[in-house]
mmCIF file of C-alpha atoms in Angstrom:
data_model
loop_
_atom_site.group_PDB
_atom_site.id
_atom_site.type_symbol
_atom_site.label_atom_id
_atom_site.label_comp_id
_atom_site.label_asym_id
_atom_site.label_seq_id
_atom_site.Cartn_x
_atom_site.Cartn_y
_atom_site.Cartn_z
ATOM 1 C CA UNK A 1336 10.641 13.758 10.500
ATOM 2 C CA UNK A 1337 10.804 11.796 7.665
ATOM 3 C CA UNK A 1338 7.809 10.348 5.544
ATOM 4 C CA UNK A 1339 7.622 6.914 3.826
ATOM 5 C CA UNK A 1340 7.929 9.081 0.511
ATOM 6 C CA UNK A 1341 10.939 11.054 1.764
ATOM 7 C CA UNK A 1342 12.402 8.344 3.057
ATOM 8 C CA UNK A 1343 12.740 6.167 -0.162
ATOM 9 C CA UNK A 1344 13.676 9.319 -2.295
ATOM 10 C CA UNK A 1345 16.822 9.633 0.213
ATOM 11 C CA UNK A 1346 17.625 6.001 -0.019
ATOM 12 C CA UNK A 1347 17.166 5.904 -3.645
ATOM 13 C CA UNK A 1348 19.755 8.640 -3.995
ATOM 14 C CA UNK A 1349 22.348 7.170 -1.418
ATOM 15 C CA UNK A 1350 21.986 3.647 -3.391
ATOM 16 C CA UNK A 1351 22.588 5.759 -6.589
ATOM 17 C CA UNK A 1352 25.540 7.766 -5.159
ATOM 18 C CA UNK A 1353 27.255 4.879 -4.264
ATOM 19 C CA UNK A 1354 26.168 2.258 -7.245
ATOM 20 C CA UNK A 1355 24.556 -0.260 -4.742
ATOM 21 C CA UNK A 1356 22.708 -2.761 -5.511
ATOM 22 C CA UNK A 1357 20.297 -2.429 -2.334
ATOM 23 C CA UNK A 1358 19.746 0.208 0.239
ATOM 24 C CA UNK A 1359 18.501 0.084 4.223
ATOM 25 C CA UNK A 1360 16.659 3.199 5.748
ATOM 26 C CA UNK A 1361 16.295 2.822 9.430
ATOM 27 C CA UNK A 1362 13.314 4.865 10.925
ATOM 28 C CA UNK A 1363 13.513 5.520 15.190
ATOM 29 C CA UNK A 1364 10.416 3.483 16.474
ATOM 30 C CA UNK A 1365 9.268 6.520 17.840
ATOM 31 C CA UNK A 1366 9.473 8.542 15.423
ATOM 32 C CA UNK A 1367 8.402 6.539 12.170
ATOM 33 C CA UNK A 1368 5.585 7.340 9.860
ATOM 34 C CA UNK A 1369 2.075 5.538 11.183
ATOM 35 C CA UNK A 1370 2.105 3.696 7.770
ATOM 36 C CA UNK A 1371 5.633 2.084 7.969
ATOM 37 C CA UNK A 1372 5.428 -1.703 8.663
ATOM 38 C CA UNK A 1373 8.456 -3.031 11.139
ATOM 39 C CA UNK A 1374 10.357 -4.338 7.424
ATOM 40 C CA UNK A 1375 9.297 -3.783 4.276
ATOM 41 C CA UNK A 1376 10.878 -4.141 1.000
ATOM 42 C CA UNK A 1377 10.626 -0.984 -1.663
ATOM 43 C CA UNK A 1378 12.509 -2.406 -5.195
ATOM 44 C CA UNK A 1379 15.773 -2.415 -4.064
ATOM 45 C CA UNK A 1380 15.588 -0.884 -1.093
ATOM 46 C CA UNK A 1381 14.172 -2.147 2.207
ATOM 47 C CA UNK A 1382 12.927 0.468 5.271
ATOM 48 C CA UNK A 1383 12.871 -0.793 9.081
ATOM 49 C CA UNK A 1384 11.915 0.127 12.234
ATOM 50 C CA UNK A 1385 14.633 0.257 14.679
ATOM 51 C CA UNK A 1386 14.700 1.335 18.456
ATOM 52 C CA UNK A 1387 18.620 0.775 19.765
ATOM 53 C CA UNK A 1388 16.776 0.552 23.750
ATOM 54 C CA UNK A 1389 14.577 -1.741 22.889
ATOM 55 C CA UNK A 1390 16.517 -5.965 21.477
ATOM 56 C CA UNK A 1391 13.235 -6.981 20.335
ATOM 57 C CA UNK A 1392 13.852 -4.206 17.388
ATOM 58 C CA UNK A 1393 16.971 -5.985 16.532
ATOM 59 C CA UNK A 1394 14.982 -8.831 14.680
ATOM 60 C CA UNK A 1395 13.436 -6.193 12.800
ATOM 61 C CA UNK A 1396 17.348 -4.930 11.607
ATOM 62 C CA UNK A 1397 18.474 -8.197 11.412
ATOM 63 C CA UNK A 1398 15.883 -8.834 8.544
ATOM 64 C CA UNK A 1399 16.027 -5.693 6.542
ATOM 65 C CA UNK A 1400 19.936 -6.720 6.232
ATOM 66 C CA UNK A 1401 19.067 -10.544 5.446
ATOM 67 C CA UNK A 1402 16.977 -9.194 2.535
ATOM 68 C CA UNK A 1403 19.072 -6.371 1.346
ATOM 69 C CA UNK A 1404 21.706 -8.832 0.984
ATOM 70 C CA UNK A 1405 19.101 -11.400 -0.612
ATOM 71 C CA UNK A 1406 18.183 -8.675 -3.263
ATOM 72 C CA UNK A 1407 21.900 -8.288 -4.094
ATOM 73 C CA UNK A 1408 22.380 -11.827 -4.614
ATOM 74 C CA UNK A 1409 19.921 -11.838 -6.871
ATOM 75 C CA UNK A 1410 20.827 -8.517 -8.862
ATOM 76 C CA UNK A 1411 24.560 -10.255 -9.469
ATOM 77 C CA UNK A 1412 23.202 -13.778 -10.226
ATOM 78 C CA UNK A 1413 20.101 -12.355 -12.345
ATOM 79 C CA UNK A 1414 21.093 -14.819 -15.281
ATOM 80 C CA UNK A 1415 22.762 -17.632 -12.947
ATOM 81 C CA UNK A 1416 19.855 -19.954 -12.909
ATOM 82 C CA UNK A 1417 21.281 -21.937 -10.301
ATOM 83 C CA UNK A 1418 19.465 -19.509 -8.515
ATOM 84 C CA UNK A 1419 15.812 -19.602 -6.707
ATOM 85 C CA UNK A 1420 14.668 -15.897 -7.471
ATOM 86 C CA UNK A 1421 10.885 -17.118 -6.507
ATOM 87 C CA UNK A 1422 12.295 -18.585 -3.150
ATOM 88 C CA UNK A 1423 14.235 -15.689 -2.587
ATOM 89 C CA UNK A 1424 11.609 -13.428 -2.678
ATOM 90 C CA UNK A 1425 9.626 -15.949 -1.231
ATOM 91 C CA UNK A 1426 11.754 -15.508 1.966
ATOM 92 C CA UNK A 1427 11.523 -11.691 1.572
ATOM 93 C CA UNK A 1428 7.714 -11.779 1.399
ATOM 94 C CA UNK A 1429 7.770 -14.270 4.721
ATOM 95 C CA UNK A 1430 10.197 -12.111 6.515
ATOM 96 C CA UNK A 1431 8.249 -9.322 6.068
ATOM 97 C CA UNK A 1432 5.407 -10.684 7.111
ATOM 98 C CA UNK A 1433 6.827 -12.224 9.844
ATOM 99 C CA UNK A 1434 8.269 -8.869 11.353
ATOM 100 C CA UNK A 1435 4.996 -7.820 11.205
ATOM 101 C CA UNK A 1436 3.358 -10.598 13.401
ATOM 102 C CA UNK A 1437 6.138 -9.917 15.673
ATOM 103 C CA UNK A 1438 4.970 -6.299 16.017
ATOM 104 C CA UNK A 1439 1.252 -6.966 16.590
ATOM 105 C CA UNK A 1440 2.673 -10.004 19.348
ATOM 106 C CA UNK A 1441 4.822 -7.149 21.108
ATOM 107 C CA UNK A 1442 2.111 -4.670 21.201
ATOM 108 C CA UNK A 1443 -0.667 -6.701 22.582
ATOM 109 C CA UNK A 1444 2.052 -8.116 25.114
ATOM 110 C CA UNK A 1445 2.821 -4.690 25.963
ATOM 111 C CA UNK A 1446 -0.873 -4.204 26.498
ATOM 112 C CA UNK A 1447 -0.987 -7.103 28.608
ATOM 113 C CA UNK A 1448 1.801 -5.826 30.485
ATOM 114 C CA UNK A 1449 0.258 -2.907 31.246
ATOM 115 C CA UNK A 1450 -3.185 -4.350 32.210
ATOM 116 C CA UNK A 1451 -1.355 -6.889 34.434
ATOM 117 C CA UNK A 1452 0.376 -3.565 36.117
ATOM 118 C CA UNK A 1453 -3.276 -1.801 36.312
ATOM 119 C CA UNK A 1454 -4.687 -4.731 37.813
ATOM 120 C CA UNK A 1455 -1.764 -4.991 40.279
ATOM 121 C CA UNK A 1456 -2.336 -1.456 41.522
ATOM 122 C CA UNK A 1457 -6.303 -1.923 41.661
ATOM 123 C CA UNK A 1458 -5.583 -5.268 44.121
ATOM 124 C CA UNK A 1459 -2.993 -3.513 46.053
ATOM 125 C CA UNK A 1460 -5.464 -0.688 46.335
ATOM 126 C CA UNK A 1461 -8.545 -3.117 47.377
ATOM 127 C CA UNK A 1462 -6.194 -4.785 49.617
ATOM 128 C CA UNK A 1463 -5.223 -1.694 51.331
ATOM 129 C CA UNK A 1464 -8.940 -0.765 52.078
ATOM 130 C CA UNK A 1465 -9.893 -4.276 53.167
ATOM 131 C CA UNK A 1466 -7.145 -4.208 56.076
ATOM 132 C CA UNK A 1467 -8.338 -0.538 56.998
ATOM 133 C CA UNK A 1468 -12.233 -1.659 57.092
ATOM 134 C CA UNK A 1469 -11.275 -4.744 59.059
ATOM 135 C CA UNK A 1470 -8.748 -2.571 61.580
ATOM 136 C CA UNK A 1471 -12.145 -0.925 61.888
ATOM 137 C CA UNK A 1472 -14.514 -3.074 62.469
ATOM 138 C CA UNK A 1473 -11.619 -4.582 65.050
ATOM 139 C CA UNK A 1474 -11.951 -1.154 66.686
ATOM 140 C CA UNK A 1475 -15.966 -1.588 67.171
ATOM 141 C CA UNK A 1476 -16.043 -5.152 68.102
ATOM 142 C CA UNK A 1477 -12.954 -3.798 71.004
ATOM 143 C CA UNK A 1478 -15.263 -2.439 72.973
ATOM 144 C CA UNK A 1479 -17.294 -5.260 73.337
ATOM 145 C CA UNK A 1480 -14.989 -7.970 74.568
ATOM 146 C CA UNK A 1481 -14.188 -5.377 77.339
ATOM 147 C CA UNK A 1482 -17.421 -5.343 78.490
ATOM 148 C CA UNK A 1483 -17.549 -9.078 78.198
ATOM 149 C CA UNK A 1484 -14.920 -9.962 80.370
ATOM 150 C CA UNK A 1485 -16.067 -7.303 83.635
#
């Protein structure tokens, strides 16, 4: 039960205890602050949203290490200007944004997913009452071929 705030404090600390460069805090999907975005970069550190059940998730890890490993490339080549620091962080900013068009595209999937579902059980449902109303109406019209045919 960890808050955004909380969060970076502890990954602050851990980057400090251990003189990194760049830290990762990885938040369950489920349980994750409503204000945390799939990856986003903090400074040094970079926060994710990761659900070990679910592979689209892995994307979302895959990028918070891509730029934690950007941001130390830049923190030991600070002076080295053979070095893009704008299209670094460039790519950060597009990653970022990126992992959060992927979230929005797997929860309106989902959505779909579950309307397709819903609409699934609704047909089977109609379909189900259509065969019992015509059995019926078979039953009423019965009667009156017999009565044809004497």
């Amino acid at each position: 039960t960890y808050t955004l705030k909380k969060a970076l404090e502890e990954i602050e600390m851990a980057r400090e205890n251990r003189e990194a460069q760049a830290g990762i805090f990885v938040f369950a999907v489920d349980s994750a602050p409503k204000n945390v975005k799939p990856v986003e970069r903090y400074g040094c550190d970079v926060v994710v949203m990761w659900d070990p059940e679910d592979e689209t998730t892995d994307a979302y890890l895959y990028a918070a290490i891509t730029i934690a490993r950007s941001i130390v490339i830049s923190e030991m080549n600070r002076d080295d200007s053979k070095i893009d620091i704008v299209g670094l962080e460039q790519a950060v900013h597009d990653i970022e944004a990126q992992a959060t068009e992927i979230d929005k595209i797997i929860t309106k999937a989902r959505s779909v997913e579950k309307s397709g579902k819903d609409i699934g059980k609704l047909a089977d449902n109609i379909r189900g009452r259509l065969i019992d109303q015509a059995q019926q109406l078979d039953d009423l019209i019965e009667p009156l071929r017999d009565g044809d045919e004497d």
